[in-house]
PDB file of C-alpha atoms in Angstrom:
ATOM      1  CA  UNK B   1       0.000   0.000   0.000  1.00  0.00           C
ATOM      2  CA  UNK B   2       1.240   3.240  -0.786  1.00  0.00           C
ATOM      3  CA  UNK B   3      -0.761   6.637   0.608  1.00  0.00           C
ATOM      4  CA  UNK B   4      -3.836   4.222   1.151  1.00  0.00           C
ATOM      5  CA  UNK B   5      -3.586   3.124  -2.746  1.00  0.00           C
ATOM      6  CA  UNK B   6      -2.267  -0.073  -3.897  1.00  0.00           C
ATOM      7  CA  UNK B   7       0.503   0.186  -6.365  1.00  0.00           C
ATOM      8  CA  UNK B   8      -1.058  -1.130  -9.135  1.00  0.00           C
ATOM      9  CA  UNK B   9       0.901  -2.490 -12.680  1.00  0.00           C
ATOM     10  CA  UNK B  10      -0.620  -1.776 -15.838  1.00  0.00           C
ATOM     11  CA  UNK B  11      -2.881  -4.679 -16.600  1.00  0.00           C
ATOM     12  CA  UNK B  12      -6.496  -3.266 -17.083  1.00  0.00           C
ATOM     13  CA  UNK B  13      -8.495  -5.235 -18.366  1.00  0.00           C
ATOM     14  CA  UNK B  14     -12.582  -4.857 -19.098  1.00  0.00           C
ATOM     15  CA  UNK B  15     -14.907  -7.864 -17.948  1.00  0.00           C
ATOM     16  CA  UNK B  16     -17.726  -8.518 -20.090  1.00  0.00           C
ATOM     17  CA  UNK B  17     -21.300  -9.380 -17.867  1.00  0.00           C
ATOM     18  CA  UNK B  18     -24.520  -9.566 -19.740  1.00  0.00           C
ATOM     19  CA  UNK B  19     -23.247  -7.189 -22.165  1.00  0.00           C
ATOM     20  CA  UNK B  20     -22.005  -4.603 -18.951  1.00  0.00           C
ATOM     21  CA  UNK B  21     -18.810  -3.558 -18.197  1.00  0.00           C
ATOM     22  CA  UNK B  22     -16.658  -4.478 -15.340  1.00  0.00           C
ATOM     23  CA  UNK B  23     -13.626  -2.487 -15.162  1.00  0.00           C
ATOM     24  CA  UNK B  24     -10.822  -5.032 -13.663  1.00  0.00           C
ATOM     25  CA  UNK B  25      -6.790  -4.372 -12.626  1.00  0.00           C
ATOM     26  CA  UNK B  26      -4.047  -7.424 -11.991  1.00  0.00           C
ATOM     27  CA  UNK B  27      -2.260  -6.468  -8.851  1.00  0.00           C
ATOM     28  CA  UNK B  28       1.319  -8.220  -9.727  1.00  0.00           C
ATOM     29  CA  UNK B  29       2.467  -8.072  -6.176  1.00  0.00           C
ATOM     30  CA  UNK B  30      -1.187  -9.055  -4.459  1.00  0.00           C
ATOM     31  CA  UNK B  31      -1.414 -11.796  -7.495  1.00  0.00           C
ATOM     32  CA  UNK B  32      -5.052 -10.885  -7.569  1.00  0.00           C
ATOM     33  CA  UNK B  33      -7.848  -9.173  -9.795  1.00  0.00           C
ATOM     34  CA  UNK B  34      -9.189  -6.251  -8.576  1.00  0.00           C
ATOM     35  CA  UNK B  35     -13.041  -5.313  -9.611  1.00  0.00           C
ATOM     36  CA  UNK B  36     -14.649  -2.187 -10.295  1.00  0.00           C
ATOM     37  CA  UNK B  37     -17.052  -1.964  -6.993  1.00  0.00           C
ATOM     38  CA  UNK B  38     -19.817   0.775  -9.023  1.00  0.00           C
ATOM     39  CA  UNK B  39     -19.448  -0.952 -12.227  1.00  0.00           C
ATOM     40  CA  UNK B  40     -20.188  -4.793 -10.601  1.00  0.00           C
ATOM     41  CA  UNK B  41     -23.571  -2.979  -8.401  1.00  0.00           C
ATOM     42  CA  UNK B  42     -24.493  -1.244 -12.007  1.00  0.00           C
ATOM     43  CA  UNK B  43     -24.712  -4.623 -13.290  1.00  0.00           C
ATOM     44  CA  UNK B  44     -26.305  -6.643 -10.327  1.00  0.00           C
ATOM     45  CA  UNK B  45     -28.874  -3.704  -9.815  1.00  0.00           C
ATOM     46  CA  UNK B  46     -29.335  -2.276 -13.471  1.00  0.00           C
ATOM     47  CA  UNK B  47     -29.129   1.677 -11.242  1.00  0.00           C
ATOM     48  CA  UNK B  48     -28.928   4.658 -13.741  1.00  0.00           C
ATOM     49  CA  UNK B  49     -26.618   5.884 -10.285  1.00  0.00           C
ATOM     50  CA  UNK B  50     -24.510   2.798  -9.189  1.00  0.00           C
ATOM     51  CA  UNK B  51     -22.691   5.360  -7.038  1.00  0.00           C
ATOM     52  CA  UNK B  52     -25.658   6.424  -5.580  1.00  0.00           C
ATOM     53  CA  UNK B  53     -26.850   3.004  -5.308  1.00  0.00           C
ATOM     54  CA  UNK B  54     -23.953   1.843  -3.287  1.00  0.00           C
ATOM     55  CA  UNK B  55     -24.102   5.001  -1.061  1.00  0.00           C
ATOM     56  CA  UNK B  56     -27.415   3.468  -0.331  1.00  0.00           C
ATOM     57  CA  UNK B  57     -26.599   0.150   0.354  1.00  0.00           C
ATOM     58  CA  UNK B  58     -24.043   1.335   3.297  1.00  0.00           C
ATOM     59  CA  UNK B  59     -26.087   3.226   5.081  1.00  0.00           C
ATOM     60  CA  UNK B  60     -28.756   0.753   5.184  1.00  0.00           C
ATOM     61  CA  UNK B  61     -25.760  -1.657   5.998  1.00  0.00           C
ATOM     62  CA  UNK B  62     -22.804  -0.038   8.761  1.00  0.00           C
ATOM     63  CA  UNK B  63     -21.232  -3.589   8.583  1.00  0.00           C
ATOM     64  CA  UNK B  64     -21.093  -3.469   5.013  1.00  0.00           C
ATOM     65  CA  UNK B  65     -19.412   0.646   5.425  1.00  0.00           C
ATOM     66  CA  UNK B  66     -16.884  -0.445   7.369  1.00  0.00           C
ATOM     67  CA  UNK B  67     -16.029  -3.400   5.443  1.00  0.00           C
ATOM     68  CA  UNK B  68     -15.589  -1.440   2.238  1.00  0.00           C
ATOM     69  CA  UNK B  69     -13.480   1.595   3.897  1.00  0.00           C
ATOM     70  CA  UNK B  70     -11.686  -1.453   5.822  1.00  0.00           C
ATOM     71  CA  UNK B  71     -10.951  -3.767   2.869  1.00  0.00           C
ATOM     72  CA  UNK B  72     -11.509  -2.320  -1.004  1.00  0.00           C
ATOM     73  CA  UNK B  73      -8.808   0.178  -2.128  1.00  0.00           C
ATOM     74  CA  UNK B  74      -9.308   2.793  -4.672  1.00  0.00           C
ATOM     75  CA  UNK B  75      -7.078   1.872  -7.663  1.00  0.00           C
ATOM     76  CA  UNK B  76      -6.592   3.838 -10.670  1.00  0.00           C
ATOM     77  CA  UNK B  77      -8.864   3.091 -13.858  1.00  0.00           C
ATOM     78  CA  UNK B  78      -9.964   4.358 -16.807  1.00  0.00           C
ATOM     79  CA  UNK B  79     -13.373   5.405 -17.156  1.00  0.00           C
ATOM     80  CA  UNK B  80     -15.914   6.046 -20.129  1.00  0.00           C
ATOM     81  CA  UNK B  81     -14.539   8.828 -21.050  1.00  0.00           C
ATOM     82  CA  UNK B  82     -10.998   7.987 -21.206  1.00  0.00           C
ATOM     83  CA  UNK B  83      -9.611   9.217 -17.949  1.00  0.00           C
ATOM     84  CA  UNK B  84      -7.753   7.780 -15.648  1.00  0.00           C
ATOM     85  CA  UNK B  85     -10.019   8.529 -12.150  1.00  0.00           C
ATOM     86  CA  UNK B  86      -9.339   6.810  -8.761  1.00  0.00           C
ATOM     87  CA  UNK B  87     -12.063   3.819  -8.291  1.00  0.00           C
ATOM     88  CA  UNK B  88     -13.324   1.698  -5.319  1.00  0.00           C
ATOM     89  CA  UNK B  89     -12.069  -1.660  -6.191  1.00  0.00           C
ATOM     90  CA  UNK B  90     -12.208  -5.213  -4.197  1.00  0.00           C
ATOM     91  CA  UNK B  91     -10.730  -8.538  -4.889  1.00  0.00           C
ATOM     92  CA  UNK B  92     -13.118 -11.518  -5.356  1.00  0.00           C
ATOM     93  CA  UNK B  93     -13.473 -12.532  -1.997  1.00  0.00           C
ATOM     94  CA  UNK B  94     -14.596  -8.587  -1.108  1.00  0.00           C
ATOM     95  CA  UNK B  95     -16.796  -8.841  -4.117  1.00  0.00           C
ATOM     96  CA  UNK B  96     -18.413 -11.681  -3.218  1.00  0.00           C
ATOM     97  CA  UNK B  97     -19.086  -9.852   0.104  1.00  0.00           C
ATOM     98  CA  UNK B  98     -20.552  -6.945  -1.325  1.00  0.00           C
ATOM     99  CA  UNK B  99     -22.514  -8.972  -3.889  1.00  0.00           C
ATOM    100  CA  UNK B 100     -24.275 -10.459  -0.790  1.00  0.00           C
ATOM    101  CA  UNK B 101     -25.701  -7.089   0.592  1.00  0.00           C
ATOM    102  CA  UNK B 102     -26.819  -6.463  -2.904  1.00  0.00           C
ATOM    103  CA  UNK B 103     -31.167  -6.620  -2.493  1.00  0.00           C
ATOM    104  CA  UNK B 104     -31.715  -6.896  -6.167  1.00  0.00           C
ATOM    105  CA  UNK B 105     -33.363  -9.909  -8.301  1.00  0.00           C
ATOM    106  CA  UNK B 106     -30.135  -9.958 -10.953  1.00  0.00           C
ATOM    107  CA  UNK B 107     -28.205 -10.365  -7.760  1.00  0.00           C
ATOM    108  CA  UNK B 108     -30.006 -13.627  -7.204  1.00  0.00           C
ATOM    109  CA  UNK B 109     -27.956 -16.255  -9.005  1.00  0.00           C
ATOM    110  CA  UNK B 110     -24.323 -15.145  -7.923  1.00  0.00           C
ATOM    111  CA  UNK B 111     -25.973 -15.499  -4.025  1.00  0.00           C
ATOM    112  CA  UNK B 112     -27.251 -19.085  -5.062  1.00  0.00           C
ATOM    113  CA  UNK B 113     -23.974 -19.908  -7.130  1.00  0.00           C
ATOM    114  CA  UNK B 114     -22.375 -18.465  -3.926  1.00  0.00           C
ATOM    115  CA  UNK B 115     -23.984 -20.710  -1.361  1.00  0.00           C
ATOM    116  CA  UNK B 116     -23.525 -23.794  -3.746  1.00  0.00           C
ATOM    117  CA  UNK B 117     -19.668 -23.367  -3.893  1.00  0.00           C
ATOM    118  CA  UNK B 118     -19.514 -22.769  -0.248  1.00  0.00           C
ATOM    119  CA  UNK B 119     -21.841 -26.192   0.505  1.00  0.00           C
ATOM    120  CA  UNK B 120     -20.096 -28.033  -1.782  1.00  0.00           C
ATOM    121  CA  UNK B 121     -16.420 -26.865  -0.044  1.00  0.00           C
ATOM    122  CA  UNK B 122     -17.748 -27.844   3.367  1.00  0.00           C
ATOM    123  CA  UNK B 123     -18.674 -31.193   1.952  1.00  0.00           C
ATOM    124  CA  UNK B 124     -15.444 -31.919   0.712  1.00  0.00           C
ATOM    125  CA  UNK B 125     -13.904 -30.607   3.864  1.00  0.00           C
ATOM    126  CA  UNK B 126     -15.898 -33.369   5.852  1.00  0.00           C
ATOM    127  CA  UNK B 127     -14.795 -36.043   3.027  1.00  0.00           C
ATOM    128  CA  UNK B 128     -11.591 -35.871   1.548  1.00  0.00           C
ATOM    129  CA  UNK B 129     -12.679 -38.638  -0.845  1.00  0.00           C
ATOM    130  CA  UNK B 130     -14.884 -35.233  -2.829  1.00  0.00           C
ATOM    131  CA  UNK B 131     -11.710 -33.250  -2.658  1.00  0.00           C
ATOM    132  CA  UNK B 132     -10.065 -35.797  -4.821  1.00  0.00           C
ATOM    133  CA  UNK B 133     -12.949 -36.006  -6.951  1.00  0.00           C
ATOM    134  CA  UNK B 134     -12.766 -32.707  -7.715  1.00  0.00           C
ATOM    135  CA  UNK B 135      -9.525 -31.704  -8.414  1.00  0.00           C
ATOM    136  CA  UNK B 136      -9.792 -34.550 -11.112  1.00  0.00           C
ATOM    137  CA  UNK B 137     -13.036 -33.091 -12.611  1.00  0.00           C
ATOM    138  CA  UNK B 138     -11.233 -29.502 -12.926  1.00  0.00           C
ATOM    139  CA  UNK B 139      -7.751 -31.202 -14.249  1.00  0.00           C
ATOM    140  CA  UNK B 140      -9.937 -32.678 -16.611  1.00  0.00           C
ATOM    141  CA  UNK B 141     -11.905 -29.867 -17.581  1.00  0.00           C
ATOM    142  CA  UNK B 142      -8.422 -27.434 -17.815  1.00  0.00           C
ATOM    143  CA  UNK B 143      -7.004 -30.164 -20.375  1.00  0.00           C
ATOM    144  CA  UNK B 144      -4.790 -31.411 -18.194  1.00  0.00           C
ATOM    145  CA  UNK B 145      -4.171 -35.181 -17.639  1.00  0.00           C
ATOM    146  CA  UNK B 146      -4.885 -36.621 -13.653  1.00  0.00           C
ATOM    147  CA  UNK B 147      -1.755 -38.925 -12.859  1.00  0.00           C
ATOM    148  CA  UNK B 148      -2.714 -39.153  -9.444  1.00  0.00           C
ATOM    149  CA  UNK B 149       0.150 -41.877  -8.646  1.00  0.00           C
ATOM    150  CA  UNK B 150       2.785 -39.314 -10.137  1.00  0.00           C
ATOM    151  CA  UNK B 151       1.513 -36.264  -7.548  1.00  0.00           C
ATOM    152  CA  UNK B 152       1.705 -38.355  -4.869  1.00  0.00           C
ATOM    153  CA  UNK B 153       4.772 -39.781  -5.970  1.00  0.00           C
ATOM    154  CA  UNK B 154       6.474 -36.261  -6.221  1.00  0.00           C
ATOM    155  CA  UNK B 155       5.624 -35.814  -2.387  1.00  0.00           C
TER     156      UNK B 155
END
């Protein structure tokens, strides 16, 4: 952190959702995406004032306040008009958080996708044997090959 910023490299990138934009940043040193807080509540609530909107939302929320002065930086991105402008930003576990306080039908499916992930993790935390099962499914569906006798070999 540097003056309350994070020093940020150059990797913008823009995040396509439902034909919205998400402006997004790679922190090199965090090794994380950073989101656009206004532009991922534009989406999720379809506001004409996302700003606004999210002004809103704390107030009716002083844990959610605190978390976002707490945790979400303001990183530098560009905006519509082509200007660089300082921009509340959160990595995905802080968007997921804010996503939650988010009272809005399009909101909906992330908070279901949410608590299916998070089910799903505590199952495999009580069963090891879904763990496994798992990491083969993603190999698999990354295009990689499971040789589960040569990772645990290379223990």
């Amino acid at each position: 952190m540097n003056n309350g910023y994070c020093a940020m490299e150059k990797q913008e990138t823009i995040k396509v959702f439902e034909e919205k934009r998400i402006r997004t940043m790679w922190d090199d040193e965090q090794e994380k995406w950073y989101f656009s807080v206004v532009d991922v509540v534009q989406v999720l609530t379809g506001s004409v004032n996302p700003t606004d909107y999210l002004k809103k939302m704390r107030k009716r929320d002083p844990e959610l306040g605190i978390f976002l002065g707490t945790n979400c930086p303001q990183v530098t991105m560009m905006t519509d008009s082509g200007k660089k402008r300082l921009t509340l930003a959160a990595d995905t576990m802080q968007i997921l958080r804010i996503i939650q306080s988010i009272p809005s039908p399009k909101a909906e499916p992330f908070k279901l996708w949410m608590a299916q992930v998070a089910s799903e993790r505590l199952e495999q935390y009580q069963d090891p044997e879904l763990s496994i099962n798992q990491a083969m499914q993603d190999y698999k569906r990354l295009g990689y090959v499971w040789n589960w006798k040569q990772k645990l070999g290379n223990q």
